[in-house]
XYZ file of C-alpha atoms in Angstrom:
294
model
C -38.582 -52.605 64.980
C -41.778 -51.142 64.778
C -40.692 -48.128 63.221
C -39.264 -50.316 60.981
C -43.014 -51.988 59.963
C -45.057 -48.658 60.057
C -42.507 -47.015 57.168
C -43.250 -50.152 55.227
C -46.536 -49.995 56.108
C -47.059 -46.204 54.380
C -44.814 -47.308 51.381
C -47.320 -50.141 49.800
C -50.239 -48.075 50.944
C -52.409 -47.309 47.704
C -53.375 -43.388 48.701
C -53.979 -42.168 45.047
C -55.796 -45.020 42.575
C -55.886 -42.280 39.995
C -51.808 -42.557 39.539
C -51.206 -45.835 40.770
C -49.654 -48.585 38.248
C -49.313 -52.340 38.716
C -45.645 -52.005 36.726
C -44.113 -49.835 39.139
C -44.716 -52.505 42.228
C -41.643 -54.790 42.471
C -43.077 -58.007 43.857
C -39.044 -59.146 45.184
C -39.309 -55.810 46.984
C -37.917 -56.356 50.620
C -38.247 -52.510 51.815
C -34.651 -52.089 52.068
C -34.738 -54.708 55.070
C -31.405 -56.967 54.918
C -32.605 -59.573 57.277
C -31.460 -63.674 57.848
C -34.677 -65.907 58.643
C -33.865 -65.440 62.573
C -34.814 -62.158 62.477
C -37.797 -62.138 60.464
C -39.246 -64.478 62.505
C -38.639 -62.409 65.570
C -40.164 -59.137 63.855
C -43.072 -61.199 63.054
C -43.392 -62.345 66.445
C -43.508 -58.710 67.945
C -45.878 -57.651 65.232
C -48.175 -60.658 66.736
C -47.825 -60.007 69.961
C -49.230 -56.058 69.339
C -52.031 -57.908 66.888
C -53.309 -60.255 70.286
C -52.872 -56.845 72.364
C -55.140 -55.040 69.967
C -57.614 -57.851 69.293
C -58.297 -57.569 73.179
C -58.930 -53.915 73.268
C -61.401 -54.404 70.240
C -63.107 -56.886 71.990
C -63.900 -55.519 75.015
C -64.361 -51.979 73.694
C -66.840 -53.767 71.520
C -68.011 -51.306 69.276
C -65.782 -51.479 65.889
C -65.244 -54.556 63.428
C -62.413 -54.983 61.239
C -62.830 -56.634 57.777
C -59.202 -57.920 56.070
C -59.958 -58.577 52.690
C -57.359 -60.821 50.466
C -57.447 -60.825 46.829
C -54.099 -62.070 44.508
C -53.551 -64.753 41.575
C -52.730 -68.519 42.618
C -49.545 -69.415 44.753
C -49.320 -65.488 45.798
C -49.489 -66.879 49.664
C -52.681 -65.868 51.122
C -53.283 -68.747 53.295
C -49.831 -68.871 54.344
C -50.180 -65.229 55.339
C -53.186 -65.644 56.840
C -51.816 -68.493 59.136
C -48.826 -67.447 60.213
C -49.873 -63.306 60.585
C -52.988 -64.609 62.825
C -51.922 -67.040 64.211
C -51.660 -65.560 67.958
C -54.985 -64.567 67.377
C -57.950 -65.342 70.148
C -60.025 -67.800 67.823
C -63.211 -66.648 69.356
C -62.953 -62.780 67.970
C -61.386 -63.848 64.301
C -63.039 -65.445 61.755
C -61.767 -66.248 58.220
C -64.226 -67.555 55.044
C -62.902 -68.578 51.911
C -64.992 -67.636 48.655
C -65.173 -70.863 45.761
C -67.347 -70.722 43.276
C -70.564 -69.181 43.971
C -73.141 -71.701 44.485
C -77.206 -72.026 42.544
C -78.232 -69.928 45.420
C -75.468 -67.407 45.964
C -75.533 -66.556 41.711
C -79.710 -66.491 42.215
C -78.724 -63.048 44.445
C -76.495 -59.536 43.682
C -72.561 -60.634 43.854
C -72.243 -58.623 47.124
C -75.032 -61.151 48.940
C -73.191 -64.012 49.683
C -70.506 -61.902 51.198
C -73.072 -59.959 54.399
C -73.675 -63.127 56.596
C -69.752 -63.362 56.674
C -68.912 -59.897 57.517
C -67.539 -59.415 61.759
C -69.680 -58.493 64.388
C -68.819 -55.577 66.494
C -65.660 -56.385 68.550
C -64.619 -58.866 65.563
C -62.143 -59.668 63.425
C -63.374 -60.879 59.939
C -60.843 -62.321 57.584
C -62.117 -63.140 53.580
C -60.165 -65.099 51.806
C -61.035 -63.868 48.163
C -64.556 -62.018 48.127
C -66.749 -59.877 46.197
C -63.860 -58.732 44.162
C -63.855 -62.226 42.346
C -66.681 -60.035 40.234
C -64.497 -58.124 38.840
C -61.432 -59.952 38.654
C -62.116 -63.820 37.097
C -65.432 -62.477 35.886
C -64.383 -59.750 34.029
C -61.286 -61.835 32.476
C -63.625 -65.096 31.835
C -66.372 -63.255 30.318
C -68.851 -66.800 30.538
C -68.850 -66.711 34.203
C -70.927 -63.326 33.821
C -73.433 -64.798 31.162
C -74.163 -67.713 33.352
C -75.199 -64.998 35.855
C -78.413 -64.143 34.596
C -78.861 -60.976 34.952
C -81.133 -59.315 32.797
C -79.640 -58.077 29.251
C -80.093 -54.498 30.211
C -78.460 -54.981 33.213
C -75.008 -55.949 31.405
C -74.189 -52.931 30.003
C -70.428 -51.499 28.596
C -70.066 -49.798 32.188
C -70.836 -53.185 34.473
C -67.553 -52.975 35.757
C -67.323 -49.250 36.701
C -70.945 -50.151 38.134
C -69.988 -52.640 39.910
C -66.654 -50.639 41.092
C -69.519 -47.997 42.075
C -71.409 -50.454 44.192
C -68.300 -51.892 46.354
C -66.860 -48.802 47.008
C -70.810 -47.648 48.436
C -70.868 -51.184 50.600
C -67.828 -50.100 51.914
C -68.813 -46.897 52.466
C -71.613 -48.237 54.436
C -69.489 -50.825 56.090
C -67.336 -47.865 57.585
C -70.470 -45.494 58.300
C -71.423 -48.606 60.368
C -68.411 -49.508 62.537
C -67.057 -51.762 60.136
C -63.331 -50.586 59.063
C -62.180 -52.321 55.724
C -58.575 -53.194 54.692
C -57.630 -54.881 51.525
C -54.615 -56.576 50.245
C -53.156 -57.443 47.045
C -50.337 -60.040 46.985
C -48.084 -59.084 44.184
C -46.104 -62.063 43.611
C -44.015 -62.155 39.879
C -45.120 -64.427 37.120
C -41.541 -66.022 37.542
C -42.279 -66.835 41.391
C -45.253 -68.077 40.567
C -43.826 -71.087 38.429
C -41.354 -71.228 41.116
C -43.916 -72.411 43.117
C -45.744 -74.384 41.082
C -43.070 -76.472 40.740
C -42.716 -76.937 44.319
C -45.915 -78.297 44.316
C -45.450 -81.160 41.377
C -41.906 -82.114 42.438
C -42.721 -82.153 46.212
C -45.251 -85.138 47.099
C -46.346 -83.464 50.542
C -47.346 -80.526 47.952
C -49.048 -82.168 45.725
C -52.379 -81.712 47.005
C -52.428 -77.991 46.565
C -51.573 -78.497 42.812
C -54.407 -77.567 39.935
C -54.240 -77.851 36.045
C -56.535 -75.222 36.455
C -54.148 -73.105 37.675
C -51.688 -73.607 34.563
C -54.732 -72.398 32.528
C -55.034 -69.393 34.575
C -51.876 -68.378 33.929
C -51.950 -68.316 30.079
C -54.198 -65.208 30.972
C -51.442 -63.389 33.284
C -51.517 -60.091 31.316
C -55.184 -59.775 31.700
C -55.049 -60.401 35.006
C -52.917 -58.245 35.573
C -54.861 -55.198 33.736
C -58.035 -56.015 35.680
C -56.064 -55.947 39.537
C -54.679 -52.185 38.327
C -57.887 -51.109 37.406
C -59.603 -52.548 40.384
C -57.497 -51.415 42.701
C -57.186 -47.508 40.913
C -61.074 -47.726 41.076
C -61.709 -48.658 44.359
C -58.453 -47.842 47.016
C -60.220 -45.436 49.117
C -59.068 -43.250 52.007
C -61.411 -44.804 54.248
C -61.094 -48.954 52.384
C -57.603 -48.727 51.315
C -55.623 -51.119 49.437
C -51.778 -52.327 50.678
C -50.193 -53.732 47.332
C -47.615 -55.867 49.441
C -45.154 -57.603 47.586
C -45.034 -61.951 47.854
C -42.327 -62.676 46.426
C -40.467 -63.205 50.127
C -43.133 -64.777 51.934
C -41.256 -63.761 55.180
C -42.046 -60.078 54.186
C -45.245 -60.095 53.159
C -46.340 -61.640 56.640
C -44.452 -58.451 57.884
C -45.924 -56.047 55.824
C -49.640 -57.305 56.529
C -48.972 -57.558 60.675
C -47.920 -53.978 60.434
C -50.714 -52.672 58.225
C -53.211 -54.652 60.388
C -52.009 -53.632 63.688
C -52.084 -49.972 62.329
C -55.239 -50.227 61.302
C -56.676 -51.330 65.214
C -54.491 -47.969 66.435
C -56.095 -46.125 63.941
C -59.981 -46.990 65.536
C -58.522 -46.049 69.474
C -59.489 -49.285 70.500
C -59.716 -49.197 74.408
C -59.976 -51.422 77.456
C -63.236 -49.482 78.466
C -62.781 -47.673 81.845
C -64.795 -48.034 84.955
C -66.578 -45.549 86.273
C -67.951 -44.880 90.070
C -70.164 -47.313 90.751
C -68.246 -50.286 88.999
C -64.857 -49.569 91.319
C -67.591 -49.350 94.353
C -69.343 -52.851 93.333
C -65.659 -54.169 92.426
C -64.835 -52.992 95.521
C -67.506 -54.883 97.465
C -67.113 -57.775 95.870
C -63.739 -58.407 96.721
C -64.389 -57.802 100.461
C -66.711 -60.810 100.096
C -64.294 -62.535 98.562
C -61.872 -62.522 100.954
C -64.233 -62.870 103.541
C -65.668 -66.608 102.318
């Protein structure tokens, strides 16, 4: 099985964002996997069980942090994903923050602000929900969110967004020179999907919560959308803060998809129970004579 995952893993793995293109991703894609629900669930459930293993090993080795970022357009499944890929998670070493709107405060500072008091402390797992790449993304296709900015006039130049492309990929730059490994996912789920789902959430009343006209609107812009994700994620899928273009379409495979990647990502950063030297076995030692002697 987890040969399987680590194939998939490599094959919706962004490694060149000079050739990549949005049009060649199939969002139905299922990896060649011909699987009932049964065993989905089971894969998934393996691919958990090695997430808790490595969350434990980055704990107490205590040194890295790994930052899952999660970008895609409404009703792609990031929550689900998130829910049911962390869900055997330790709470206490995994954090996940949601980006809305930025508030009075968070616009008075540099888009990447609001984001630092959210990234994971050493031994952590931080999880954002949407995140700086909003900036380039529903800014860049709503061109009045960036005017009520206020940045200065000379500061919105022709090239703000391959700035701004400049200045994530140096965060994350410094984020990895600082024991901070980044992963980012796109959920590519079809325009037809989408409505799919939509529907779901009109015609179902224990749905209907999740519903927003809003939403409808934002899809009238799909094409758009869809040019500013390509040239986000050509500008800014690094070696070192790749993006995994995982296809939504089956929900089932997207949360296997994004156990794998995550998983690999922990093996890739050796994380290790840290081993005891001398002295530690000697006062372990001792301790336990005590121990058994009260």
């Amino acid at each position: 099985m987890e040969k399987r995952t680590r194939q998939l893993v490599h094959k919706f793995r962004v490694r060149d964002g000079g050739k990549f293109r949005l049009k060649e991703c199939d969002p139905g894609d299922t990896g060649g996997l011909d699987i009932d629900r049964e065993e989905a669930q089971k894969m998934l459930a393996e691919g958990i069980e090695r997430l808790s293993d490595l969350q434990s090993r980055l704990a107490a080795q205590d040194q890295w942090a790994l930052l899952l970022i999660f970008q895609a357009i409404d009703a792609a499944g990031k929550d689900s994903t998130i829910r049911h890929v962390f869900s055997g998670l330790n709470p206490q070493g995994c954090q996940v923050t949601s980006f809305k709107q930025p508030s009075s405060v968070e616009i008075d500072h540099d888009f990447l602000w609001r984001t630092g008091p959210a990234l994971p402390q050493r031994g952590q797992i931080g999880i954002f929900n949407r995140s700086y790449y909003e900036e380039v993304l529903i800014v860049r296709v709503h061109p009045e969110i960036l005017q009520a900015e206020k940045l200065p006039a000379e500061c919105v130049s022709k090239r703000i967004w391959k700035e701004r492309y400049e200045d994530i990929n140096g965060f994350e730059k410094h984020l990895r020179r600082n024991g901070t490994v980044v992963r980012k996912f796109f959920l590519h789920v079809s325009k037809k999907e989408q409505k799919k789902r939509f529907l779901e959430r009109i015609e179902m009343p224990d749905k209907n919560w999740k519903f927003s006209m809003a939403d409808v609107h934002e899809r009238e812009r799909w094409n758009d959308y869809m040019e500013a994700y390509e040239e986000m994620i050509c500008a800014t899928s690094t070696k070192r803060a790749p993006w995994y273009v995982v296809p939504a379409d089956h929900k089932w495979f997207t949360h296997l998809v994004v156990a794998a990647a995550v998983a690999e990502a922990l093996e890739e950063m050796r994380v290790r129970f840290p081993k005891v030297d001398t002295v530690q076995k000697q006062e372990l030692a001792a301790a336990r004579r005590k121990l058994l002697r009260t």
